[in-house]
Amino acid sequence: MRVGILGAGWWAEQHAQALATLEGFAVTGVTSGSLESATAFAAQYGGSAYRTAGELLVAPDVDAVLITAPHEYHAPLALQAIASGKPLLLEKPVATNAEDTHAVLNAARAVGVPCLVGFTSHYFPGFSRAKQIIDSGELGRPLSGQSVFQKRWMEANRRDWHLNRERGGGMLLTAGIHALDRLMWLMDAPVQAVSAVIGTHLHDQQADDLASLFLRFAGGGAGMVGSYGYAQGGPINATTILCEAGSLRVTPDSLETGQEDRWTAVPLILPDNLTLAALAQEWLELRAWAESGQLPRVTPEFAGSVMDVVFAAEESARQEREIRLNP
Amino acid sequence: MRVGILGAGWWAEQHAQALATLEGFAVTGVTSGSLESATAFAAQYGGSAYRTAGELLVAPDVDAVLITAPHEYHAPLALQAIASGKPLLLEKPVATNAEDTHAVLNAARAVGVPCLVGFTSHYFPGFSRAKQIIDSGELGRPLSGQSVFQKRWMEANRRDWHLNRERGGGMLLTAGIHALDRLMWLMDAPVQAVSAVIGTHLHDQQADDLASLFLRFAGGGAGMVGSYGYAQGGPINATTILCEAGSLRVTPDSLETGQEDRWTAVPLILPDNLTLAALAQEWLELRAWAESGQLPRVTPEFAGSVMDVVFAAEESARQEREIRLNP
């Protein structure tokens, strides 16, 4: 699978390194905000630098597309890529609002193009093993969960657009969405309603740095999500789930099951580099989808449901009341 | 301080053992559901067994009263005790509904009787040290928090009334209330609104076993509380708080502060028996209040605010919408 990359930032570099670990994959094209940065990226990771996405998308040696551009460009680039008919790995968020999100997902369905949304939690050993255990039914139905992503917000890779919600910035769309995504995946039921408090408390920016979400699931379950981008603090990246017949405590690289009032570590096979291994699995699943129609762990419908909850949470925070999701 | 005990169950035994560790305190009277159990308790812990609360309350060798009866009797016994004018240590919950709660707290204020509500979290080393750090201002204002009490619901000390909400039963009023109490204490701001999902999923009973609460605090803060009484699982009893200039991770006997992306353990002086030491401190604070007017860590106003949130959460769960609290 020969991959053309739209957006040559630090996350594109992670993907390029992941692709380099795989047989049968290569970077064959790249565009970026400037031809200079695209050329520098191509020099390091291979392929040709293009001036525009349109030129890259028609290149005969590009079989699949990766979108790692700033969030505000996800939807327009995704629509362009889908129109080309080439399989797409679209980084989260799908778009910066609900309308664009569903325009992208509907277009992919209409054209019949595989579109894998990069919710990486599904590909980390802790969360993916937890999902297997839940799907096995041995712990019964999930009933309640908490999921927190607390981290330094102003990491080295932050750009101006990260500080502006209109451009798709903010902790929730950038990082907290992973805590929501994995909670919804593990709880395994539709979200019926969301309440949220979202604010900017710790940074001089327009976009959010702290968000707390409360979810009512179909079937009576409940979930709580913390998206906390601190200026000063200690990191937390963990999810706990209580099921009918036992509990789970999960991080990207650890998993414990709780039964008989005790926690027991579940052995995991941990790769040297969690991130590269997760991205490599995304590519293998996109290829399997393109070649044999096998759906990936992250279906477009599921990705759309996560985005719907994000936008409903923002509405809840604005209106200071619970927002019901359309069934 | 010579203590008369109303209700001779297992928690009264904890108090009696705590009182035995203190200079100047003694158990001098006890009543219970039956004279037999009161007599057995008195034989073990001292004092006289009484047939009725009324007889105990007028005994000249009873200076202070402890209420450890089943939850449904808290309010009527508290009103009787307050009328006697003797200082009162009232176990949580204050009452099983908002009306009775405020009747009790208003009566104590009107009569001028010290009434310490037994929210023990305030007296555990982890939470009390966390509160000192927050009060010192070194971490700035608390902005968001999560607090979970997940444990086996059907412990050996459960009685029939624990299974019935009308009688004050259920995980939330029995145990989960501690997770709520300490979150509100550490967040240090009034709760403006609450959303909750409360249900009975894991036990054949009328009262709740699982509850999830979402709190909007004055000043823009948010909090999430899990009250999870499992039939099968692993225990969690922890609270995390993110403040402007750092974070806290707390359990009854441990505390870490988060700064510079690292967690650092705060040394705590841990007694041999956390519970007895906590109860002993409650008694010392009740005596100081009675003798010198010094307010305890748990003021009646604060205890009332915790109860208000519990009852608003139950209303939210019934109506499936957010409930605003009266300012």
XYZ file of C-alpha atoms in Angstrom:
654
model
C 0.000 0.000 0.000
C 1.615 3.230 -1.208
C 0.580 6.081 1.060
C 0.159 9.761 0.270
C 0.234 12.009 3.334
C -1.726 15.251 3.626
C -0.067 17.253 6.411
C 3.586 16.746 7.330
C 3.646 17.519 11.059
C 4.957 15.497 13.982
C 2.093 12.996 13.924
C 2.698 12.329 10.212
C 6.255 11.476 11.213
C 4.926 8.888 13.672
C 2.868 7.346 10.870
C 5.830 7.361 8.475
C 7.944 5.573 11.068
C 5.142 3.055 11.644
C 4.798 2.450 7.896
C 8.546 1.832 7.702
C 8.133 -1.114 10.091
C 5.609 -2.831 7.788
C 6.151 -5.075 4.768
C 4.391 -3.817 1.676
C 3.848 -0.223 2.782
C 5.693 2.914 1.710
C 5.301 6.676 1.788
C 5.047 7.810 -1.832
C 3.758 11.364 -1.545
C 3.333 14.249 0.851
C 1.880 17.748 0.934
C 2.123 20.279 3.700
C 1.491 23.929 4.508
C 4.568 24.798 2.475
C 6.421 22.981 -0.293
C 9.595 23.366 1.784
C 8.268 21.343 4.688
C 6.781 18.737 2.322
C 10.131 18.434 0.566
C 11.978 18.060 3.868
C 9.499 15.375 4.956
C 9.873 13.505 1.649
C 13.652 13.668 1.932
C 13.461 11.962 5.304
C 10.596 9.488 4.804
C 10.478 8.944 1.042
C 8.099 9.767 -1.804
C 7.447 12.961 -3.716
C 6.547 16.357 -2.337
C 3.423 17.881 -3.907
C 2.234 21.464 -3.976
C -1.451 20.586 -3.486
C -3.610 17.770 -2.191
C -5.262 17.561 -5.612
C -1.956 16.755 -7.308
C -1.097 14.118 -4.707
C -4.514 12.453 -4.888
C -4.268 11.795 -8.632
C -0.699 10.484 -8.475
C -0.726 6.909 -9.856
C 1.726 5.696 -7.201
C -0.567 6.760 -4.333
C -2.925 3.903 -3.308
C -4.103 5.247 0.038
C -4.298 8.569 1.840
C -3.374 9.694 5.351
C -4.768 12.960 6.698
C -2.637 14.422 9.482
C -3.240 18.082 8.695
C -4.403 20.566 11.355
C -7.929 19.744 12.554
C -9.692 22.475 10.576
C -8.528 20.886 7.296
C -9.650 17.341 8.144
C -13.128 17.590 6.632
C -12.305 19.418 3.373
C -9.277 17.203 2.737
C -11.240 14.060 3.628
C -14.005 14.967 1.157
C -11.373 15.520 -1.526
C -9.627 12.247 -0.712
C -12.882 10.268 -0.655
C -13.786 11.677 -4.065
C -10.521 10.204 -5.374
C -11.786 6.761 -4.340
C -8.591 5.910 -2.452
C -8.764 4.311 1.019
C -8.333 6.858 3.765
C -6.784 6.884 7.218
C -8.248 10.040 8.732
C -6.809 11.250 12.018
C -9.226 12.288 14.744
C -11.229 14.467 14.973
C -13.230 13.672 11.840
C -14.164 17.352 11.650
C -14.623 20.363 13.899
C -18.446 20.235 13.886
C -21.256 17.710 13.529
C -22.360 18.774 10.062
C -18.913 18.330 8.514
C -18.387 15.079 10.423
C -21.458 13.485 8.897
C -20.726 14.965 5.484
C -17.394 13.119 5.542
C -18.773 9.826 6.858
C -21.756 9.918 4.489
C -19.487 10.635 1.530
C -17.260 7.677 2.382
C -20.283 5.407 2.616
C -21.793 6.753 -0.616
C -18.564 6.308 -2.576
C -17.762 3.022 -0.848
C -14.307 4.152 0.255
C -12.756 2.613 3.387
C -12.283 5.406 5.929
C -10.544 4.461 9.171
C -10.627 7.193 11.826
C -7.450 7.199 13.918
C -8.769 6.535 17.392
C -5.503 4.975 18.520
C -6.767 3.744 21.905
C -8.351 0.780 20.114
C -4.872 -0.361 19.114
C -3.073 -0.072 22.469
C -2.529 -3.412 24.241
C -4.340 -2.454 27.461
C -7.541 -1.167 25.900
C -7.714 -3.734 23.107
C -7.273 -6.630 25.564
C -9.917 -5.075 27.838
C -12.290 -4.954 24.877
C -11.623 -8.638 24.135
C -12.454 -9.539 27.733
C -15.673 -7.525 27.642
C -16.648 -9.008 24.275
C -16.003 -12.525 25.607
C -18.855 -11.964 28.048
C -16.933 -13.433 30.985
C -17.478 -10.276 33.065
C -21.064 -9.731 31.943
C -22.417 -6.408 30.781
C -20.502 -3.141 31.466
C -22.505 -0.959 33.858
C -20.388 2.049 34.719
C -17.071 3.565 33.818
C -14.715 6.464 34.314
C -12.088 7.559 31.860
C -9.530 10.300 32.399
C -6.869 11.828 30.208
C -4.963 14.369 32.275
C -1.754 15.738 30.804
C 0.317 18.815 30.118
C -1.537 20.807 27.503
C 1.260 22.956 26.065
C 3.504 20.211 24.762
C 6.259 21.084 22.303
C 4.060 20.126 19.344
C 1.284 22.648 20.070
C 0.609 25.191 17.320
C -1.436 28.395 17.239
C -4.495 26.603 15.904
C -4.538 24.312 18.967
C -5.551 27.344 21.028
C -8.639 28.151 18.967
C -11.781 26.025 19.022
C -13.015 27.364 15.668
C -9.909 25.862 14.127
C -10.436 22.538 15.911
C -8.204 23.296 18.860
C -8.629 22.612 22.560
C -7.765 19.734 24.884
C -11.033 17.877 24.257
C -10.762 17.585 20.457
C -7.006 17.050 20.668
C -6.498 14.593 23.524
C -9.509 14.212 25.821
C -11.456 12.690 22.941
C -9.334 9.550 23.408
C -10.653 9.094 26.956
C -14.210 9.451 25.632
C -13.582 7.159 22.672
C -12.252 4.268 24.743
C -14.967 4.618 27.385
C -17.686 4.419 24.717
C -15.911 1.475 23.078
C -15.596 -0.479 26.320
C -19.077 0.389 27.620
C -20.430 -1.040 24.381
C -23.802 0.760 24.397
C -25.168 3.888 22.708
C -24.929 7.189 24.583
C -28.407 8.615 25.150
C -27.571 11.906 26.841
C -24.599 13.979 27.904
C -23.950 16.702 30.475
C -20.711 18.618 30.435
C -18.717 21.393 32.010
C -16.115 22.738 29.590
C -13.890 25.688 30.295
C -10.615 27.490 29.835
C -8.991 27.917 33.220
C -5.261 27.462 32.987
C -4.115 28.920 29.676
C -4.427 32.195 27.826
C -6.388 30.779 24.891
C -9.860 30.681 23.425
C -10.154 26.868 23.297
C -10.935 24.614 26.269
C -8.314 23.157 28.568
C -10.624 21.389 31.053
C -13.722 19.346 30.238
C -15.827 16.961 32.326
C -18.465 14.823 30.612
C -21.257 12.747 32.113
C -22.878 10.118 29.894
C -26.149 8.212 30.197
C -25.910 4.975 28.220
C -28.787 2.958 26.812
C -29.576 0.139 29.228
C -29.004 2.190 32.384
C -25.210 2.466 32.348
C -23.343 5.652 33.201
C -19.958 7.045 32.302
C -17.734 9.930 33.316
C -14.926 11.428 31.256
C -12.230 13.855 32.334
C -10.253 15.818 29.736
C -7.777 17.814 31.764
C -4.996 19.759 30.105
C -2.936 21.187 32.925
C -0.240 23.814 33.060
C 1.130 22.177 36.206
C 0.275 18.710 37.491
C 0.780 14.965 37.232
C -0.445 12.822 34.336
C -3.336 10.328 34.402
C -4.350 8.200 31.432
C -6.656 5.502 32.732
C -10.089 3.975 32.400
C -12.022 1.840 34.859
C -15.101 -0.201 34.037
C -17.434 -2.045 36.388
C -19.197 -4.985 34.763
C -21.809 -7.305 36.205
C -19.307 -10.001 37.160
C -16.069 -8.083 37.675
C -14.194 -4.862 37.108
C -11.392 -3.603 34.851
C -8.654 -1.043 35.416
C -6.901 -0.129 32.173
C -4.159 2.097 30.797
C -2.579 1.969 27.319
C -0.006 -0.566 28.529
C -1.577 -2.219 31.580
C -4.728 -4.081 32.487
C -6.043 -5.456 35.759
C -9.216 -7.399 36.374
C -11.020 -7.129 39.695
C -12.785 -10.117 41.193
C -13.152 -11.486 44.731
C -12.144 -8.037 46.075
C -8.701 -8.336 44.474
C -7.027 -6.818 41.424
C -5.022 -9.164 39.205
C -2.693 -8.022 36.420
C -3.469 -9.459 32.992
C -0.252 -10.270 31.093
C 0.080 -8.150 27.960
C 2.475 -8.413 25.058
C 3.995 -4.943 24.932
C 5.815 -3.721 21.824
C 8.937 -1.584 22.170
C 7.081 1.462 20.894
C 3.376 1.500 21.758
C 2.528 4.327 19.387
C 4.274 2.954 16.309
C 2.807 -0.496 16.934
C -0.690 0.983 17.260
C -0.383 2.988 14.048
C 1.015 -0.036 12.208
C -2.088 -2.006 13.191
C -4.302 0.775 11.879
C -2.593 0.460 8.492
C -2.937 -3.316 8.444
C -6.647 -2.973 9.192
C -7.118 -0.307 6.516
C -5.449 -2.573 3.969
C -7.553 -5.575 5.009
C -10.662 -3.425 4.667
C -9.609 -2.219 1.207
C -8.585 -5.664 -0.011
C -11.147 -7.976 1.576
C -13.859 -5.766 3.041
C -13.034 -6.696 6.631
C -14.191 -3.856 8.888
C -11.616 -2.362 11.281
C -11.997 -2.001 15.055
C -12.998 1.628 14.522
C -16.001 1.661 12.208
C -17.132 4.947 10.648
C -20.439 4.641 12.525
C -18.638 4.322 15.839
C -16.302 7.226 15.041
C -19.335 9.336 14.172
C -20.989 8.465 17.481
C -17.910 9.623 19.414
C -17.886 12.910 17.520
C -21.625 13.356 18.163
C -21.014 13.071 21.905
C -18.213 15.658 21.760
C -20.432 18.183 20.000
C -23.389 17.432 22.289
C -21.090 17.937 25.281
C -20.087 21.347 23.955
C -23.764 22.209 23.543
C -24.465 20.990 27.088
C -21.686 23.174 28.476
C -23.004 26.217 26.605
C -26.611 25.684 27.694
C -25.738 24.322 31.162
C -28.207 21.478 30.775
C -28.286 17.842 29.724
C -28.421 17.241 25.966
C -30.142 14.164 24.513
C -28.577 12.531 21.493
C -30.662 11.580 18.503
C -31.109 7.824 18.386
C -17.049 13.038 78.245
C -19.441 10.237 79.205
C -21.126 8.884 76.097
C -24.559 7.331 75.702
C -24.943 5.256 72.540
C -28.213 4.898 70.632
C -27.844 1.782 68.476
C -25.475 -1.038 69.422
C -24.409 -2.428 66.056
C -20.961 -3.036 64.593
C -20.245 0.648 63.982
C -21.099 1.457 67.613
C -18.463 -1.112 68.539
C -15.905 0.793 66.456
C -16.808 3.969 68.337
C -16.613 2.217 71.710
C -13.151 0.929 70.837
C -12.111 4.411 69.719
C -13.435 5.945 72.949
C -11.436 3.385 74.932
C -8.234 4.791 73.398
C -8.980 8.313 74.691
C -8.303 9.891 78.087
C -11.423 11.338 79.676
C -13.990 9.451 77.599
C -16.151 6.485 78.560
C -19.253 4.648 77.414
C -21.848 5.092 80.145
C -25.078 4.030 78.471
C -26.484 2.151 75.507
C -29.824 1.299 73.938
C -30.506 -0.998 71.045
C -33.286 -2.759 69.169
C -33.548 -5.180 72.077
C -32.548 -4.930 75.728
C -30.578 -8.155 75.248
C -28.265 -6.676 72.640
C -27.891 -3.462 74.657
C -26.997 -5.504 77.740
C -24.451 -7.546 75.797
C -22.911 -4.348 74.408
C -22.738 -2.776 77.882
C -21.124 -5.912 79.275
C -18.376 -5.619 76.695
C -17.865 -1.847 76.467
C -19.160 -0.523 79.800
C -22.086 1.585 80.996
C -25.727 0.755 81.581
C -28.181 -0.790 79.160
C -31.416 1.185 78.776
C -34.773 0.121 77.430
C -35.441 3.405 75.590
C -33.577 6.384 74.195
C -35.631 8.641 76.472
C -34.325 6.905 79.589
C -30.731 7.080 78.374
C -30.961 10.755 77.417
C -31.986 11.847 80.926
C -29.359 9.732 82.680
C -27.169 12.103 84.732
C -23.989 10.219 83.836
C -24.540 10.725 80.074
C -22.846 13.946 78.844
C -22.926 13.303 75.108
C -24.835 11.137 72.663
C -23.775 8.913 69.775
C -26.350 7.840 67.192
C -25.365 4.655 65.377
C -28.861 3.251 64.896
C -30.139 2.115 61.474
C -30.466 5.061 59.087
C -34.252 5.389 59.335
C -33.961 6.174 63.068
C -31.261 8.852 62.717
C -33.611 11.829 62.418
C -36.140 10.942 65.144
C -33.383 9.965 67.579
C -31.353 13.070 66.707
C -34.335 15.339 67.386
C -34.827 13.607 70.741
C -31.135 13.885 71.601
C -30.951 17.548 70.596
C -33.956 18.301 72.799
C -31.976 16.883 75.730
C -29.352 19.567 75.123
C -26.483 17.075 75.121
C -23.754 17.272 72.433
C -24.365 14.816 69.630
C -22.198 12.742 67.333
C -24.639 11.736 64.601
C -23.534 9.115 62.127
C -24.181 9.763 58.440
C -26.645 10.048 56.822
C -28.266 12.840 58.835
C -31.653 11.541 57.690
C -33.223 9.653 54.810
C -34.761 12.741 53.155
C -34.127 16.469 52.831
C -36.980 17.586 55.079
C -35.839 15.502 58.044
C -32.210 16.455 57.426
C -32.935 20.145 57.763
C -35.300 19.575 60.685
C -32.400 17.978 62.559
C -29.809 20.597 61.615
C -32.202 23.478 62.310
C -33.111 22.013 65.704
C -29.441 21.718 66.672
C -28.854 25.328 65.689
C -31.989 26.552 67.478
C -31.120 24.741 70.708
C -27.417 25.548 70.378
C -26.344 21.909 70.681
C -23.082 20.790 69.033
C -23.956 18.220 66.370
C -21.032 16.597 64.574
C -22.043 14.467 61.577
C -19.764 11.450 61.190
C -18.271 12.013 57.760
C -15.144 10.045 58.620
C -13.221 10.901 55.434
C -12.354 14.261 56.994
C -10.403 12.414 59.680
C -8.377 10.015 57.520
C -4.730 11.043 57.044
C -4.839 11.140 53.233
C -7.910 13.316 52.843
C -7.196 15.589 55.807
C -3.646 16.273 54.589
C -4.992 16.923 51.076
C -7.413 19.447 52.545
C -4.558 21.189 54.375
C -2.609 21.470 51.132
C -5.617 22.886 49.290
C -6.354 25.316 52.122
C -2.720 26.472 52.117
C -3.303 27.801 48.611
C -0.019 26.414 47.291
C -1.817 24.543 44.484
C -4.275 27.335 43.737
C -7.987 26.806 43.324
C -9.442 23.278 42.785
C -10.952 23.039 39.299
C -12.039 19.459 38.759
C -12.217 16.211 40.640
C -13.268 12.594 40.544
C -14.095 10.499 43.558
C -14.924 6.809 43.557
C -15.959 4.381 46.255
C -16.224 0.944 44.690
C -16.584 -1.997 47.041
C -18.424 -5.200 47.805
C -21.947 -4.234 48.757
C -23.082 -7.289 50.711
C -20.539 -7.194 53.506
C -21.136 -9.256 56.630
C -22.631 -6.259 58.440
C -25.484 -5.658 55.969
C -28.993 -5.896 57.422
C -32.430 -6.080 55.806
C -32.910 -2.327 56.031
C -29.776 -1.752 53.938
C -31.688 -3.184 50.971
C -34.549 -0.697 51.179
C -34.201 2.964 50.257
C -37.259 4.013 52.280
C -35.429 2.783 55.350
C -32.253 4.642 54.401
C -30.592 1.735 52.656
C -28.592 1.548 49.437
C -24.928 1.917 48.518
C -25.139 5.698 48.060
C -26.473 6.585 51.530
C -24.352 3.875 53.146
C -20.936 4.164 51.506
C -20.907 6.191 48.284
C -21.809 9.287 50.283
C -18.227 9.277 51.583
C -16.864 9.706 48.045
C -19.252 12.626 47.524
C -18.486 14.156 50.920
C -14.724 14.238 50.428
C -14.994 15.530 46.858
C -17.177 18.436 48.006
C -14.825 19.103 50.926
C -11.718 19.171 48.746
C -13.316 21.099 45.863
C -14.202 23.773 48.408
C -17.052 25.402 46.466
C -20.850 25.122 46.550
C -22.520 22.609 44.234
C -24.879 24.400 41.856
C -26.367 21.471 39.956
C -26.257 17.700 39.861
C -26.989 15.023 37.259
C -27.131 11.392 38.268
C -27.765 7.867 37.113
C -28.784 5.656 40.025
C -29.848 2.058 39.680
C -30.063 -1.428 41.089
C -28.208 -3.779 38.780
C -26.351 -6.399 40.753
C -28.472 -7.312 43.760
C -32.010 -8.459 44.417
C -33.040 -5.397 46.419
C -35.093 -2.245 46.172
C -32.273 0.167 47.077
C -29.513 1.322 44.720
C -26.228 -0.481 44.255
C -24.721 1.740 41.518
C -24.799 5.530 41.349
C -22.893 8.021 39.195
C -23.102 11.727 40.034
C -21.992 14.735 38.002
C -21.600 18.037 39.846
C -21.361 21.617 38.600
C -19.589 23.745 41.199
C -19.855 27.490 41.633
C -16.897 29.116 39.887
C -16.871 26.736 36.925
C -15.478 23.601 38.565
C -16.814 20.121 37.875
C -16.865 16.887 39.819
C -17.738 13.258 39.220
C -18.631 10.704 41.875
C -18.908 6.942 41.549
C -20.760 4.913 44.185
C -20.375 1.339 43.042
C -21.451 -1.550 45.234
C -20.447 -4.668 43.372
C -21.297 -8.310 43.799
C -18.033 -9.230 42.088
C -15.097 -6.907 41.458
C -12.041 -5.131 42.817
C -12.166 -2.242 45.291
C -11.402 1.426 44.564
C -11.482 4.154 47.194
C -9.761 7.178 45.716
C -10.178 10.826 44.858
C -8.232 12.957 42.398
C -8.307 16.737 42.238
C -6.814 19.040 39.634
C -5.969 22.491 40.969
C -4.627 25.508 39.134
C -1.003 24.828 40.072
C -0.900 21.069 40.600
C -2.890 17.903 41.135
C -3.671 15.541 44.010
C -4.272 11.787 44.115
C -5.677 10.689 47.462
C -6.866 7.606 49.326
C -7.622 7.286 53.052
C -3.996 6.395 53.772
C -2.019 7.822 50.849
C -1.489 11.134 49.124
C 0.480 12.154 46.055
C 0.920 15.594 44.590
C 1.408 16.059 40.860
C 3.663 18.769 39.521
C 6.153 18.965 36.637
C 4.472 15.888 35.084
C 5.473 13.742 38.067
C 3.638 12.307 41.067
C 5.360 12.607 44.442
C 4.221 10.808 47.596
C 3.510 13.069 50.556
C 4.687 11.454 53.818
C 1.769 10.762 56.157
C 1.717 9.730 59.789
C -0.424 6.603 59.718
C -1.985 5.231 62.902
C -2.180 1.471 63.473
C -5.936 1.529 62.999
C -7.169 4.218 60.601
C -10.811 3.866 61.578
C -10.340 4.015 65.341
C -7.972 6.971 65.003
C -10.490 8.810 62.803
C -13.359 8.227 65.220
C -11.190 9.278 68.166
C -10.527 12.592 66.420
C -14.251 13.092 65.896
C -14.767 12.749 69.650
C -11.959 15.164 70.470
C -13.493 17.711 68.090
C -16.976 17.235 69.543
C -15.601 17.824 73.039
C -13.669 20.918 71.938
C -16.854 22.245 70.329
C -18.881 21.580 73.493
C -16.268 23.019 75.826
C -14.840 25.954 73.894
C -17.103 26.488 70.902
C -14.434 25.479 68.395
C -16.160 24.234 65.237
C -15.181 20.778 63.946
C -13.959 19.947 60.431
C -17.482 18.815 59.564
C -19.814 21.727 60.216
C -23.586 21.139 60.266
C -23.934 23.458 57.257
C -21.446 21.408 55.266
C -23.087 18.126 56.281
C -26.430 19.534 55.175
C -24.982 20.521 51.802
C -23.724 16.973 51.214
C -27.143 15.551 52.053
C -28.807 18.089 49.732
C -26.667 16.854 46.845
C -27.570 13.224 47.584
C -31.285 13.970 47.499
C -30.945 16.166 44.395
C -29.038 13.331 42.711
C -31.884 10.944 43.463
C -34.311 13.458 41.981
C -32.085 13.830 38.909
C -32.002 10.063 38.413
C -35.801 9.848 38.702
C -36.439 12.722 36.294
C -33.458 11.958 34.015
C -32.440 15.602 33.951
C -30.079 17.972 35.707
C -31.327 19.345 39.035
C -30.283 22.792 40.281
C -29.665 23.217 43.986
C -31.136 26.125 45.865
C -28.412 28.638 46.656
